Amino acid sequence: MSALVITGVPGLGKNLEENFTDQAGKKPVVISTWDHGLAANAEAWKILNSRGKALDAVEKGVMVTEDDFSNLSVGLGGLPDREGIVTLDASIMDENGRCGGVAFLERIKHPVSVARMVMEKTPHVLMVGSGAQKFALENGFKLEPKKLSPAAEKAYKEWLKRSEYKPKANIENHDTIGMVAIDAVGNLSGSCTTSGLAYKMRGRVGDSPIIGAGMYVDNEVGAACATGVGETVLRICGSYLVVELMRQGLSPMDACKKAIERLVVKNLNYREVQVGFLALNKKGEHGAFAVQKGFTYALADSGGNKMFDSDYFLR
Ligand code: ASP
């Protein structure tokens, strides 16, 4: 494609799409956390590849994971809290800085879509618990049965024998899905959805529904999301930090690394936890970094949909 010479505000006075394509690397791109990211990316890619919006891609993508009742860390099949109840957290953010989140939500299949509805239909950003559930039901969501998945029930019964609480790092397929994407016209969006840490205290909310912690988007700069022990991410406003570091000129990879270095300094228990950050910048370049070995992510672009291993701090 020939180079476009545009002065002033990028995107003004020219075909926006041509302009963005010319300025940037490979687009569209979608990245998401862990092995379950592959199936989620495949759905998101259908939208991105047919010139759809990043916002629709990140919602529809993670809905695949929420739909999977065998997944122990996302959606209603997830591991419950200490009282045996599954409570869900989710968030979504678009290219205009609009955002929504739900937390401590019970018996609703697609918390990410409720988060989108909070963003689009209310003057609020975050709704929780019974109020969030009431809002969902009033807006066409169905109340699902109060029932653990067979695998979650088995694991919970096992856990009850000792009732010991220790968040584990790197249990394959047992973590939040965070997704960030850039579409063909260069707009960024992000989503994040989880059943949270297994056997958490009742009422505990993690980083995933908190804008700037579990996920953040600034369409001028980039987008980031997080997975792992949410308390450690909340302490450093993790995803916001990654985006701000990209704003200062760091590559997505270096921004994720610096944010992990900050997390390590601010969390004395860092050796016992896993946290991974994923980031995408305005050019469609991506990066990832984790506290420990074992964080994987999926990336889909015109070259295919593949898994990658993240680099990490504790070598
Ligand atoms: N970040 C999530 C939370 O703390 C959990 C996870 O990613 O595994 O709720």
CSV table of C-alpha atoms and ligand atoms in Angstrom, one decimal:
chain,number,residue,atom,x,y,z
A,1,MET,CA,0.0,0.0,0.0
A,2,SER,CA,1.3,3.4,-0.9
A,3,ALA,CA,2.3,5.8,1.9
A,4,LEU,CA,-0.1,8.4,2.9
A,5,VAL,CA,1.2,11.8,3.8
A,6,ILE,CA,-1.2,13.3,6.3
A,7,THR,CA,-0.5,16.3,8.5
A,8,GLY,CA,-2.4,17.4,11.5
A,9,VAL,CA,-4.8,15.1,13.4
A,10,PRO,CA,-4.5,11.5,12.2
A,11,GLY,CA,-7.6,10.3,10.5
A,12,LEU,CA,-8.9,13.7,9.5
A,13,GLY,CA,-9.4,14.7,6.0
A,14,LYS,CA,-8.7,11.3,4.6
A,15,ASN,CA,-10.4,7.9,4.5
A,16,LEU,CA,-10.0,6.8,8.1
A,17,GLU,CA,-9.4,3.1,7.3
A,18,GLU,CA,-6.7,3.7,4.7
A,19,ASN,CA,-5.0,6.1,7.0
A,20,PHE,CA,-4.9,3.7,10.0
A,21,THR,CA,-3.9,0.8,7.9
A,22,ASP,CA,-1.1,2.8,6.5
A,23,GLN,CA,0.2,3.9,9.8
A,24,ALA,CA,0.1,0.6,11.5
A,25,GLY,CA,1.4,-2.9,11.6
A,26,LYS,CA,-0.8,-6.0,11.2
A,27,LYS,CA,-4.5,-5.4,11.7
A,28,PRO,CA,-7.0,-6.7,12.8
A,29,VAL,CA,-5.6,-8.6,15.7
A,30,VAL,CA,-7.1,-10.2,18.8
A,31,ILE,CA,-5.3,-11.6,21.8
A,32,SER,CA,-6.6,-13.4,24.9
A,33,THR,CA,-5.5,-15.2,28.0
A,34,TRP,CA,-4.8,-18.9,28.5
A,35,ASP,CA,-5.7,-21.9,26.3
A,36,HIS,CA,-9.4,-21.1,26.3
A,37,GLY,CA,-8.4,-18.0,24.4
A,38,LEU,CA,-8.1,-20.1,21.2
A,39,ALA,CA,-11.8,-20.8,20.9
A,40,ALA,CA,-12.7,-17.3,22.0
A,41,ASN,CA,-10.3,-15.8,19.5
A,42,ALA,CA,-11.8,-17.9,16.7
A,43,GLU,CA,-15.2,-16.3,17.4
A,44,ALA,CA,-13.8,-12.8,17.7
A,45,TRP,CA,-11.9,-13.3,14.5
A,46,LYS,CA,-15.0,-14.0,12.5
A,47,ILE,CA,-16.2,-10.5,13.4
A,48,LEU,CA,-12.9,-8.8,12.9
A,49,ASN,CA,-12.3,-10.5,9.6
A,50,SER,CA,-15.6,-9.4,8.3
A,51,ARG,CA,-14.7,-5.8,9.1
A,52,GLY,CA,-16.8,-5.8,12.3
A,53,LYS,CA,-16.1,-3.7,15.4
A,54,ALA,CA,-13.5,-4.6,18.0
A,55,LEU,CA,-16.2,-4.1,20.7
A,56,ASP,CA,-18.4,-6.8,19.2
A,57,ALA,CA,-15.5,-9.1,18.8
A,58,VAL,CA,-14.3,-8.9,22.4
A,59,GLU,CA,-17.9,-9.5,23.7
A,60,LYS,CA,-18.8,-12.4,21.4
A,61,GLY,CA,-15.3,-13.9,21.8
A,62,VAL,CA,-15.4,-14.3,25.5
A,63,MET,CA,-19.0,-15.4,25.5
A,64,VAL,CA,-17.7,-18.7,24.0
A,65,THR,CA,-15.8,-19.2,27.2
A,66,GLU,CA,-18.7,-18.2,29.4
A,67,ASP,CA,-20.8,-20.7,27.5
A,68,ASP,CA,-18.5,-23.6,28.3
A,69,PHE,CA,-20.0,-25.2,31.4
A,70,SER,CA,-16.9,-27.4,31.7
A,71,ASN,CA,-14.7,-24.4,32.2
A,72,LEU,CA,-13.8,-24.1,35.9
A,73,SER,CA,-12.8,-20.5,36.0
A,74,VAL,CA,-15.2,-18.6,33.7
A,75,GLY,CA,-19.0,-18.6,33.6
A,76,LEU,CA,-21.5,-20.6,35.6
A,77,GLY,CA,-19.4,-23.8,35.4
A,78,GLY,CA,-16.7,-22.0,37.5
A,79,LEU,CA,-15.5,-23.0,40.9
A,80,PRO,CA,-17.6,-21.5,43.7
A,81,ASP,CA,-16.8,-19.4,46.7
A,82,ARG,CA,-16.4,-20.9,50.2
A,83,GLU,CA,-20.1,-21.2,50.6
A,84,GLY,CA,-20.5,-23.2,47.4
A,85,ILE,CA,-22.0,-20.3,45.3
A,86,VAL,CA,-20.6,-19.2,41.9
A,87,THR,CA,-20.3,-15.4,41.6
A,88,LEU,CA,-19.2,-13.8,38.4
A,89,ASP,CA,-17.2,-10.7,37.6
A,90,ALA,CA,-16.9,-9.1,34.1
A,91,SER,CA,-16.0,-5.8,32.3
A,92,ILE,CA,-15.9,-4.3,28.8
A,93,MET,CA,-14.5,-1.1,27.4
A,94,ASP,CA,-14.7,0.4,23.9
A,95,GLU,CA,-12.8,2.9,21.7
A,96,ASN,CA,-14.6,5.9,23.1
A,97,GLY,CA,-13.7,5.2,26.7
A,98,ARG,CA,-17.2,4.0,27.4
A,99,CYS,CA,-17.1,1.1,29.9
A,100,GLY,CA,-19.2,-1.2,32.1
A,101,GLY,CA,-18.7,-3.8,34.7
A,102,VAL,CA,-20.6,-6.3,36.8
A,103,ALA,CA,-19.4,-8.0,40.0
A,104,PHE,CA,-20.7,-10.6,42.4
A,105,LEU,CA,-23.3,-11.6,39.9
A,106,GLU,CA,-25.1,-14.9,40.4
A,107,ARG,CA,-27.0,-17.2,38.0
A,108,ILE,CA,-26.6,-15.2,34.8
A,109,LYS,CA,-24.8,-16.9,31.9
A,110,HIS,CA,-23.2,-14.0,30.2
A,111,PRO,CA,-21.8,-11.4,32.6
A,112,VAL,CA,-19.8,-9.7,29.8
A,113,SER,CA,-23.1,-8.9,28.0
A,114,VAL,CA,-24.6,-7.5,31.2
A,115,ALA,CA,-21.5,-5.4,31.6
A,116,ARG,CA,-22.0,-4.1,28.0
A,117,MET,CA,-25.6,-3.3,28.9
A,118,VAL,CA,-24.5,-1.4,32.0
A,119,MET,CA,-22.2,0.6,29.6
A,120,GLU,CA,-24.8,1.2,27.0
A,121,LYS,CA,-28.1,1.5,28.9
A,122,THR,CA,-27.2,3.1,32.3
A,123,PRO,CA,-25.4,6.2,33.5
A,124,HIS,CA,-23.2,3.9,35.6
A,125,VAL,CA,-20.0,2.0,35.2
A,126,LEU,CA,-20.2,-0.8,37.8
A,127,MET,CA,-23.2,-2.8,39.1
A,128,VAL,CA,-23.0,-5.5,41.7
A,129,GLY,CA,-24.9,-8.4,43.3
A,130,SER,CA,-28.6,-8.5,43.4
A,131,GLY,CA,-29.0,-5.1,41.8
A,132,ALA,CA,-26.9,-6.2,38.8
A,133,GLN,CA,-28.9,-9.4,38.6
A,134,LYS,CA,-32.2,-7.5,38.7
A,135,PHE,CA,-31.0,-5.2,36.0
A,136,ALA,CA,-30.0,-8.3,33.9
A,137,LEU,CA,-33.4,-9.9,34.3
A,138,GLU,CA,-35.2,-6.7,33.5
A,139,ASN,CA,-33.2,-6.6,30.3
A,140,GLY,CA,-34.0,-10.0,28.9
A,141,PHE,CA,-31.4,-12.2,30.6
A,142,LYS,CA,-32.6,-15.5,32.0
A,143,LEU,CA,-32.1,-16.7,35.6
A,144,GLU,CA,-30.1,-20.0,35.3
A,145,PRO,CA,-30.4,-22.8,37.8
A,146,LYS,CA,-28.5,-22.6,41.1
A,147,LYS,CA,-26.4,-25.6,40.3
A,148,LEU,CA,-22.7,-26.3,40.2
A,149,SER,CA,-21.2,-28.0,37.2
A,150,PRO,CA,-20.3,-31.7,38.0
A,151,ALA,CA,-16.6,-30.9,37.9
A,152,ALA,CA,-17.0,-27.9,40.1
A,153,GLU,CA,-19.2,-29.8,42.6
A,154,LYS,CA,-16.6,-32.6,42.8
A,155,ALA,CA,-13.7,-30.1,43.4
A,156,TYR,CA,-15.7,-28.1,45.9
A,157,LYS,CA,-16.6,-31.3,48.0
A,158,GLU,CA,-12.9,-32.2,47.9
A,159,TRP,CA,-11.9,-28.7,49.0
A,160,LEU,CA,-14.5,-28.8,51.9
A,161,LYS,CA,-12.6,-31.7,53.5
A,162,ARG,CA,-9.8,-29.3,54.4
A,163,SER,CA,-11.2,-25.9,53.7
A,164,GLU,CA,-7.8,-24.5,53.1
A,165,TYR,CA,-7.6,-21.3,51.1
A,166,LYS,CA,-4.6,-20.9,48.8
A,167,PRO,CA,-4.9,-19.4,45.4
A,168,LYS,CA,-2.9,-21.6,43.0
A,169,ALA,CA,-0.9,-20.4,40.1
A,170,ASN,CA,-1.0,-21.8,36.6
A,171,ILE,CA,-3.7,-24.4,36.8
A,172,GLU,CA,-4.2,-25.0,33.1
A,173,ASN,CA,-7.5,-23.7,31.8
A,174,HIS,CA,-8.5,-22.4,35.2
A,175,ASP,CA,-8.2,-18.7,34.8
A,176,THR,CA,-10.0,-15.6,33.7
A,177,ILE,CA,-10.4,-14.8,30.1
A,178,GLY,CA,-9.2,-11.3,29.2
A,179,MET,CA,-9.3,-10.2,25.6
A,180,VAL,CA,-8.1,-7.1,23.7
A,181,ALA,CA,-8.6,-6.5,20.0
A,182,ILE,CA,-7.9,-3.9,17.3
A,183,ASP,CA,-10.2,-3.9,14.3
A,184,ALA,CA,-9.6,-3.1,10.7
A,185,VAL,CA,-10.2,0.6,11.2
A,186,GLY,CA,-7.8,0.7,14.1
A,187,ASN,CA,-10.2,0.9,17.0
A,188,LEU,CA,-9.4,-0.9,20.2
A,189,SER,CA,-11.7,-2.6,22.7
A,190,GLY,CA,-11.3,-5.0,25.6
A,191,SER,CA,-13.2,-7.5,27.8
A,192,CYS,CA,-12.6,-9.6,30.8
A,193,THR,CA,-14.8,-12.3,32.5
A,194,THR,CA,-14.3,-14.7,35.3
A,195,SER,CA,-15.8,-16.7,38.2
A,196,GLY,CA,-12.9,-15.3,40.2
A,197,LEU,CA,-10.6,-17.1,42.6
A,198,ALA,CA,-11.9,-20.5,43.6
A,199,TYR,CA,-13.1,-20.7,47.3
A,200,LYS,CA,-12.9,-16.9,47.8
A,201,MET,CA,-14.7,-15.4,50.7
A,202,ARG,CA,-18.4,-14.7,49.9
A,203,GLY,CA,-18.6,-11.1,48.6
A,204,ARG,CA,-15.0,-11.0,47.3
A,205,VAL,CA,-14.6,-9.1,44.1
A,206,GLY,CA,-11.4,-9.4,42.0
A,207,ASP,CA,-9.7,-7.2,39.4
A,208,SER,CA,-11.6,-8.4,36.4
A,209,PRO,CA,-14.7,-6.1,36.7
A,210,ILE,CA,-12.7,-3.1,37.8
A,211,ILE,CA,-11.9,-0.8,34.9
A,212,GLY,CA,-8.1,-0.1,34.9
A,213,ALA,CA,-7.3,-3.2,37.0
A,214,GLY,CA,-8.4,-6.3,35.1
A,215,MET,CA,-8.7,-4.5,31.7
A,216,TYR,CA,-8.2,-1.0,30.2
A,217,VAL,CA,-8.5,0.6,26.8
A,218,ASP,CA,-7.2,4.0,25.6
A,219,ASN,CA,-7.9,4.2,21.9
A,220,GLU,CA,-5.0,6.7,21.3
A,221,VAL,CA,-2.5,4.3,22.9
A,222,GLY,CA,-3.5,0.7,23.4
A,223,ALA,CA,-5.3,-1.8,25.5
A,224,ALA,CA,-4.4,-4.3,28.2
A,225,CYS,CA,-5.9,-7.0,30.4
A,226,ALA,CA,-4.8,-9.1,33.3
A,227,THR,CA,-5.2,-12.6,34.7
A,228,GLY,CA,-4.1,-14.1,38.0
A,229,VAL,CA,-4.5,-13.2,41.6
A,230,GLY,CA,-6.7,-10.1,41.4
A,231,GLU,CA,-5.7,-8.6,44.7
A,232,THR,CA,-2.1,-8.1,43.4
A,233,VAL,CA,-3.4,-6.5,40.2
A,234,LEU,CA,-5.8,-4.2,42.1
A,235,ARG,CA,-2.9,-2.8,44.2
A,236,ILE,CA,-1.2,-1.4,41.2
A,237,CYS,CA,-4.1,-0.6,38.9
A,238,GLY,CA,-2.4,-3.1,36.6
A,239,SER,CA,-4.1,-2.7,33.2
A,240,TYR,CA,-4.2,1.1,33.4
A,241,LEU,CA,-0.5,1.0,34.3
A,242,VAL,CA,0.4,-1.1,31.3
A,243,VAL,CA,-1.5,1.4,29.0
A,244,GLU,CA,0.2,4.4,30.6
A,245,LEU,CA,3.6,2.8,30.1
A,246,MET,CA,2.8,2.3,26.4
A,247,ARG,CA,1.8,6.0,26.3
A,248,GLN,CA,5.3,6.8,27.5
A,249,GLY,CA,6.6,5.0,24.5
A,250,LEU,CA,7.2,1.5,25.8
A,251,SER,CA,6.4,-1.5,23.5
A,252,PRO,CA,3.5,-3.7,24.7
A,253,MET,CA,6.0,-6.3,25.8
A,254,ASP,CA,8.2,-3.8,27.8
A,255,ALA,CA,5.1,-2.2,29.3
A,256,CYS,CA,3.8,-5.6,30.6
A,257,LYS,CA,7.3,-6.4,31.9
A,258,LYS,CA,7.5,-3.1,33.8
A,259,ALA,CA,4.0,-3.5,35.2
A,260,ILE,CA,5.0,-7.0,36.5
A,261,GLU,CA,8.2,-5.5,38.0
A,262,ARG,CA,6.0,-2.9,39.8
A,263,LEU,CA,3.6,-5.7,41.0
A,264,VAL,CA,6.5,-7.6,42.4
A,265,VAL,CA,7.7,-4.6,44.4
A,266,LYS,CA,4.2,-3.9,45.8
A,267,ASN,CA,3.2,-7.4,46.7
A,268,LEU,CA,5.3,-9.2,49.2
A,269,ASN,CA,3.7,-12.5,48.4
A,270,TYR,CA,4.6,-12.4,44.7
A,271,ARG,CA,6.5,-15.7,44.7
A,272,GLU,CA,3.3,-17.5,45.6
A,273,VAL,CA,1.1,-15.9,42.9
A,274,GLN,CA,0.7,-15.9,39.2
A,275,VAL,CA,-0.3,-12.8,37.3
A,276,GLY,CA,0.0,-12.3,33.5
A,277,PHE,CA,-0.6,-9.1,31.5
A,278,LEU,CA,-1.4,-8.9,27.9
A,279,ALA,CA,-1.2,-5.7,25.8
A,280,LEU,CA,-1.9,-4.5,22.3
A,281,ASN,CA,-0.9,-1.1,21.0
A,282,LYS,CA,-2.4,1.2,18.4
A,283,LYS,CA,-0.2,-0.3,15.7
A,284,GLY,CA,-1.5,-3.8,16.4
A,285,GLU,CA,1.8,-4.9,18.1
A,286,HIS,CA,1.3,-7.1,21.1
A,287,GLY,CA,3.2,-8.2,24.2
A,288,ALA,CA,2.8,-10.3,27.4
A,289,PHE,CA,4.6,-10.8,30.6
A,290,ALA,CA,3.9,-12.8,33.8
A,291,VAL,CA,5.3,-13.3,37.3
A,292,GLN,CA,5.9,-17.0,36.8
A,293,LYS,CA,6.5,-19.5,34.0
A,294,GLY,CA,3.3,-21.0,32.6
A,295,PHE,CA,1.2,-18.1,31.4
A,296,THR,CA,-0.1,-18.8,27.9
A,297,TYR,CA,-2.1,-16.6,25.5
A,298,ALA,CA,-3.7,-16.9,22.1
A,299,LEU,CA,-3.3,-14.6,19.2
A,300,ALA,CA,-5.4,-14.4,16.1
A,301,ASP,CA,-4.6,-12.4,13.0
A,302,SER,CA,-4.5,-12.9,9.3
A,303,GLY,CA,-1.7,-15.4,9.8
A,304,GLY,CA,-3.9,-17.7,11.9
A,305,ASN,CA,-4.9,-18.4,15.5
A,306,LYS,CA,-2.1,-19.7,17.7
A,307,MET,CA,-1.0,-20.2,21.3
A,308,PHE,CA,2.1,-18.5,22.7
A,309,ASP,CA,4.1,-18.8,25.9
A,310,SER,CA,4.7,-15.6,27.8
A,311,ASP,CA,8.0,-14.5,29.2
A,312,TYR,CA,8.1,-14.2,32.9
A,313,PHE,CA,9.9,-12.6,36.0
A,314,LEU,CA,10.8,-15.5,38.3
A,315,ARG,CA,13.6,-17.2,36.3
B,1,ASP,N1,-8.1,-12.3,38.1
B,1,ASP,C1,-9.1,-13.1,38.6
B,1,ASP,C2,-9.6,-12.7,40.0
B,1,ASP,O1,-8.7,-12.4,40.8
B,1,ASP,C3,-8.8,-14.6,38.6
B,1,ASP,C4,-8.0,-15.2,37.6
B,1,ASP,O2,-7.5,-14.6,36.6
B,1,ASP,O3,-7.7,-16.4,37.7
B,1,ASP,O4,-10.7,-12.8,40.2
